[in-house]
GROMACS .gro file of C-alpha atoms in nm:
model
  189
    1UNK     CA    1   0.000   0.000   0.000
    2UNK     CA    2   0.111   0.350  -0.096
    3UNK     CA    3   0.023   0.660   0.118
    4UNK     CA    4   0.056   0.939  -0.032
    5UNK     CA    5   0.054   1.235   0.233
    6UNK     CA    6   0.014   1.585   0.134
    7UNK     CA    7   0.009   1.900   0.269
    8UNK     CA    8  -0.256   2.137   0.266
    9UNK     CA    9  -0.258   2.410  -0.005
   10UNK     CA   10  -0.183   2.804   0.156
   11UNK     CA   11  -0.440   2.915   0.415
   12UNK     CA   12  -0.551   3.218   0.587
   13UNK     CA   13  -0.337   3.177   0.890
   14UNK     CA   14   0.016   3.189   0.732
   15UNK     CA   15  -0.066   3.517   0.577
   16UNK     CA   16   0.095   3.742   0.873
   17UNK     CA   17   0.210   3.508   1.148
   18UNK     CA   18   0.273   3.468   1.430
   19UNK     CA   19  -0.049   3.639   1.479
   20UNK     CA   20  -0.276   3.521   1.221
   21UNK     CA   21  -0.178   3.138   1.398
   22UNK     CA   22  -0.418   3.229   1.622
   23UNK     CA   23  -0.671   3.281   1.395
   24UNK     CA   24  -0.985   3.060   1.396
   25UNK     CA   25  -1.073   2.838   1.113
   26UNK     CA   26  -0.893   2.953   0.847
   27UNK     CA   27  -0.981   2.892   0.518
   28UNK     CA   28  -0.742   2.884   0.205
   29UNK     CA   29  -0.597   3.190   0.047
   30UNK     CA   30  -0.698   3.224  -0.358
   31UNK     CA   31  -0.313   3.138  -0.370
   32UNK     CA   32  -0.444   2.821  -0.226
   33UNK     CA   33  -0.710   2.742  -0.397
   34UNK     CA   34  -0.461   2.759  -0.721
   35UNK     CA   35  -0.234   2.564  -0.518
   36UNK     CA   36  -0.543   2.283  -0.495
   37UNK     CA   37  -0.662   2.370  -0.868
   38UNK     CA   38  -0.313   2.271  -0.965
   39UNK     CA   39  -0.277   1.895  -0.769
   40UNK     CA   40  -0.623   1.843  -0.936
   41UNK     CA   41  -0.417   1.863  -1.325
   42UNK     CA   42  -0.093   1.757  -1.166
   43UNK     CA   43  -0.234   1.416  -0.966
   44UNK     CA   44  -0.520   1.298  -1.169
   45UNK     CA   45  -0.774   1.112  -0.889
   46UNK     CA   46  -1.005   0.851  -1.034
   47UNK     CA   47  -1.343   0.695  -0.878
   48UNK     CA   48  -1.121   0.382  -0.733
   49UNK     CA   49  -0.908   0.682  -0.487
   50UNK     CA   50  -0.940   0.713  -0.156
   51UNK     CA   51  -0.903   1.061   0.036
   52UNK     CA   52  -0.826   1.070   0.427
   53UNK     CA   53  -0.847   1.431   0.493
   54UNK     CA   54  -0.767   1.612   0.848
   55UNK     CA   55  -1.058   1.779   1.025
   56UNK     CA   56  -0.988   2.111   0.925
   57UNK     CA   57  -1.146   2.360   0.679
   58UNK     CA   58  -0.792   2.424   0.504
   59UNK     CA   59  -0.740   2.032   0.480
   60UNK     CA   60  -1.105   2.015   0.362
   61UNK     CA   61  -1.120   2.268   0.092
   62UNK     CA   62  -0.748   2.107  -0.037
   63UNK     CA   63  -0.903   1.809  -0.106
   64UNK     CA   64  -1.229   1.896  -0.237
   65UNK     CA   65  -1.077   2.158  -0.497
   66UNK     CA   66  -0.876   1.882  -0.631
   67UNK     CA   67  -1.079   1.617  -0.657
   68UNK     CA   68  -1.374   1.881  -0.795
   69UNK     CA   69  -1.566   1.641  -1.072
   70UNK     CA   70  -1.427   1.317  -0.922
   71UNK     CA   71  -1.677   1.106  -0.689
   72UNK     CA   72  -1.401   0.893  -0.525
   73UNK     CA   73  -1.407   0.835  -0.151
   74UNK     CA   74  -1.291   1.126   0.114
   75UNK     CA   75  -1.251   1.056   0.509
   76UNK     CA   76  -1.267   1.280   0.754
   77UNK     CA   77  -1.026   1.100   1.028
   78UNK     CA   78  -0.844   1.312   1.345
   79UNK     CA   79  -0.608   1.069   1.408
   80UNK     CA   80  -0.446   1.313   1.059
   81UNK     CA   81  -0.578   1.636   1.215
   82UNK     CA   82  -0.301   1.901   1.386
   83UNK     CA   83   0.010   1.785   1.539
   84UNK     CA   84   0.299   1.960   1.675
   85UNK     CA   85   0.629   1.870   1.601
   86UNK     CA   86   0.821   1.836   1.776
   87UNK     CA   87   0.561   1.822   2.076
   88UNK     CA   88   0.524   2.114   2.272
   89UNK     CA   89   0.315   2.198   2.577
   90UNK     CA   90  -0.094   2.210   2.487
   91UNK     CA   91  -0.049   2.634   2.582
   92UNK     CA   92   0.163   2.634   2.242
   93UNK     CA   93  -0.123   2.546   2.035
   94UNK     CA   94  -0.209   2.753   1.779
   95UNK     CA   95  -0.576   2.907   1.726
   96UNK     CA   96  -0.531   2.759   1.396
   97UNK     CA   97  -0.509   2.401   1.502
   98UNK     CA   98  -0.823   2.347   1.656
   99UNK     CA   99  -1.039   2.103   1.486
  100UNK     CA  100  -1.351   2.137   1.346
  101UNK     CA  101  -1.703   2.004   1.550
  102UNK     CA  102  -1.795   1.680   1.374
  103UNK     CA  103  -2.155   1.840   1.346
  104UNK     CA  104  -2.001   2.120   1.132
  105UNK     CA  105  -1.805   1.908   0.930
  106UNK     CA  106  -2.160   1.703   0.848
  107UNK     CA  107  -2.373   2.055   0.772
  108UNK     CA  108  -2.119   2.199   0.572
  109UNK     CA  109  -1.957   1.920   0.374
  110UNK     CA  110  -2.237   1.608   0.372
  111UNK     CA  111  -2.088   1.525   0.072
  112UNK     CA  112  -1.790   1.382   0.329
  113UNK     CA  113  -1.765   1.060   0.561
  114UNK     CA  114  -1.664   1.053   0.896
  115UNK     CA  115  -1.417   0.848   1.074
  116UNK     CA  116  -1.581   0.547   1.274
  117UNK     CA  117  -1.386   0.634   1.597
  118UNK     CA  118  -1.439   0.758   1.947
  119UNK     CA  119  -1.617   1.067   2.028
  120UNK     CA  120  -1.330   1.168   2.252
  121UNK     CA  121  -1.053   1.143   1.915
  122UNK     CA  122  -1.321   1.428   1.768
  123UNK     CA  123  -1.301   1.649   2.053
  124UNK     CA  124  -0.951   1.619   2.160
  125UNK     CA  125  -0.745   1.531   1.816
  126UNK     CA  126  -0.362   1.459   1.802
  127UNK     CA  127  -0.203   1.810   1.851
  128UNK     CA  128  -0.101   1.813   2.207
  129UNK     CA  129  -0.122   1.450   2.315
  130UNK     CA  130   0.203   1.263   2.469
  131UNK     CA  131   0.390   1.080   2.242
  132UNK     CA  132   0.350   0.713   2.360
  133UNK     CA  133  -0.040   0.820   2.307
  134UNK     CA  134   0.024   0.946   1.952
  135UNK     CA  135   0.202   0.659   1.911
  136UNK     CA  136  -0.038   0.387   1.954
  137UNK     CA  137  -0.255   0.619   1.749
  138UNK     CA  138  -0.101   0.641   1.452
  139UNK     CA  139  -0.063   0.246   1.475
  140UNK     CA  140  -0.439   0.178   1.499
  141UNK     CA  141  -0.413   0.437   1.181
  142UNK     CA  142  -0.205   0.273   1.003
  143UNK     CA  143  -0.354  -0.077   1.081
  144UNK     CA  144  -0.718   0.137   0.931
  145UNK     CA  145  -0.552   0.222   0.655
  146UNK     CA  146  -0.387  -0.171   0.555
  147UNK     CA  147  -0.767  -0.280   0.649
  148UNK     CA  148  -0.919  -0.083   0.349
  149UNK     CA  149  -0.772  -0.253   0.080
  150UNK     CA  150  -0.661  -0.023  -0.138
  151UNK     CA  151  -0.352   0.049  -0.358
  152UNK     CA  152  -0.258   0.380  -0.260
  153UNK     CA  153  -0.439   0.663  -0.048
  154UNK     CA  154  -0.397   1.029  -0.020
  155UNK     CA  155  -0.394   1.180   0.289
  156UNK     CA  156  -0.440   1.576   0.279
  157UNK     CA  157  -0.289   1.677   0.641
  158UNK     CA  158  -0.042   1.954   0.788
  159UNK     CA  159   0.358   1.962   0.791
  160UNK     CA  160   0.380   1.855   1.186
  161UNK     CA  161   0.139   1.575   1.166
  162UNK     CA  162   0.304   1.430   0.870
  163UNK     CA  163   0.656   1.437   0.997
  164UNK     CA  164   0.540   1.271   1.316
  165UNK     CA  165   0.349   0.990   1.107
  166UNK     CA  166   0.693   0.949   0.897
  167UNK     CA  167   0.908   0.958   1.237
  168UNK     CA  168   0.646   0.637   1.334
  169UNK     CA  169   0.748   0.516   1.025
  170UNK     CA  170   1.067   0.460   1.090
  171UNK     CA  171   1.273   0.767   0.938
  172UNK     CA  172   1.428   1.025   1.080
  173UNK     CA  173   1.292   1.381   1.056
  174UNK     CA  174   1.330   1.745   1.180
  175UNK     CA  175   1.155   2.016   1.139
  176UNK     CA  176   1.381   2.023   0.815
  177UNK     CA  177   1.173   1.793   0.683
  178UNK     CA  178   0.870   1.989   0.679
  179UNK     CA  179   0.642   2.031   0.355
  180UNK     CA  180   0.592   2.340   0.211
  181UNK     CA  181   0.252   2.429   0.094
  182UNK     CA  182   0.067   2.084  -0.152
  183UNK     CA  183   0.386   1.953  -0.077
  184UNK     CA  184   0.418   1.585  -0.094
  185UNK     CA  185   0.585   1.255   0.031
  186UNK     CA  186   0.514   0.894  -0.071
  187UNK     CA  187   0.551   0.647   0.226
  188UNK     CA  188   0.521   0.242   0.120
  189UNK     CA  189   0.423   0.001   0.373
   0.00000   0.00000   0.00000
C-alpha cells in the first residue's frame, strides 16, 4: 500500500504570522485554492481513490478543490488532524489548530464521511497528546488504513502531523523535513 501524504494548499493563517496562527478556522488563500486547482491537473484522482483528509477547513477545501468532478471516496479521520512537532506543551497550540465540530463538518460538507472512531478522538485530536499516546494512534491508523484494501491513499494533512506519522514510520525527521505548501511525500508500507 502507498500513502501518499500531502500538505494542505496556503491558508488564511500563514498570511501574517505569528499572529494570524491564532486565527480561527482559516480557510485557504486564492493562492491556495490555485495551489489545490493545480494537484487536481498535476495528480489525476479517479473513482477507485481514496481521500483521508484532516478535520480542518484548510485540509477540507485542499481536497475537495482537487478532486472537484471526481466522486471517489474522502474521510474525515483526526487521528491526521493538527500535530505539533516536535511536541510542545498544549499552551503552544495555535488558534489555527483546533479542529472542526464533527456536526459542522456534516452541515457543511455532507458530501464527506466521517471516521468510525471515538467521540473523545473528535473532541480532543492529536495536537497536544504525549507521544507514547500518539504513538499507539497512529498504529491503529495505520492498521485502518492496511484494512481498506486499497492500492494507494492520499492523505491531505499539515507539515507537523506528517513528519510525526513518517518519524512512526521509521525515518528520521526534523523540522527540516517539513512540507511546504501541496507539498508531498510517498511512504510504502
Amino acid at each position: 500500500m502507498e500513502l501518499y501524504f500531502f500538505r494542505h494548499a496556503q491558508g488564511q493563517h500563514v498570511l501574517r504570522p505569528p499572529q494570524s496562527l491564532q486565527m480561527l478556522d482559516p480557510s485557504l488563500t486564492e493562492i491556495g485554492e490555485a495551489q489545490a486547482d493545480w494537484l487536481q491537473k498535476t495528480f489525476p484522482v479517479s473513482t477507485d481513490d481514496l481521500f483521508i483528509i484532516s478535520p480542518l477547513r484548510r485540509t477540507i477545501q485542499t481536497a475537495l478543490i482537487w478532486t472537484n468532478d471526481v466522486h471517489c471516496q474522502k474521510i474525515v479521520h483526526p487521528f491526521i488532524g493538527p500535530r505539533m512537532f516536535p511536541l510542545l506543551s498544549a499552551e503552544s497550540a495555535y488558534g489555527c489548530d483546533q479542529i472542526l465540530k464533527i456536526e459542522t463538518i456534516k452541515k457543511e460538507f455532507p458530501q464527506l464521511e466521517m471516521a468510525n472512531i471515538e467521540e473523545i478522538h473528535w473532541q480532543t485530536g492529536i495536537n497536544t497528546i504525549p507521544q507514547d499516546t500518539f504513538v499507539d494512534l497512529a498504529k491503529q491508523f495505520i492498521t485502518w488504513c492496511k484494512s481498506l484494501n486499497k492500492d494507494r491513499i492520499f492523505i491531505v494533512s499539515h507539515d507537523g502531523t506528517i513528519t510525526a506519522y513518517r518519524q512512526y514510520l521509521g525515518e528520521a525527521v526534523t523540522r527540516d523535513h517539513f512540507l511546504g505548501d501541496i507539498g508531498w511525500h510517498r511512504v510504502t508500507t
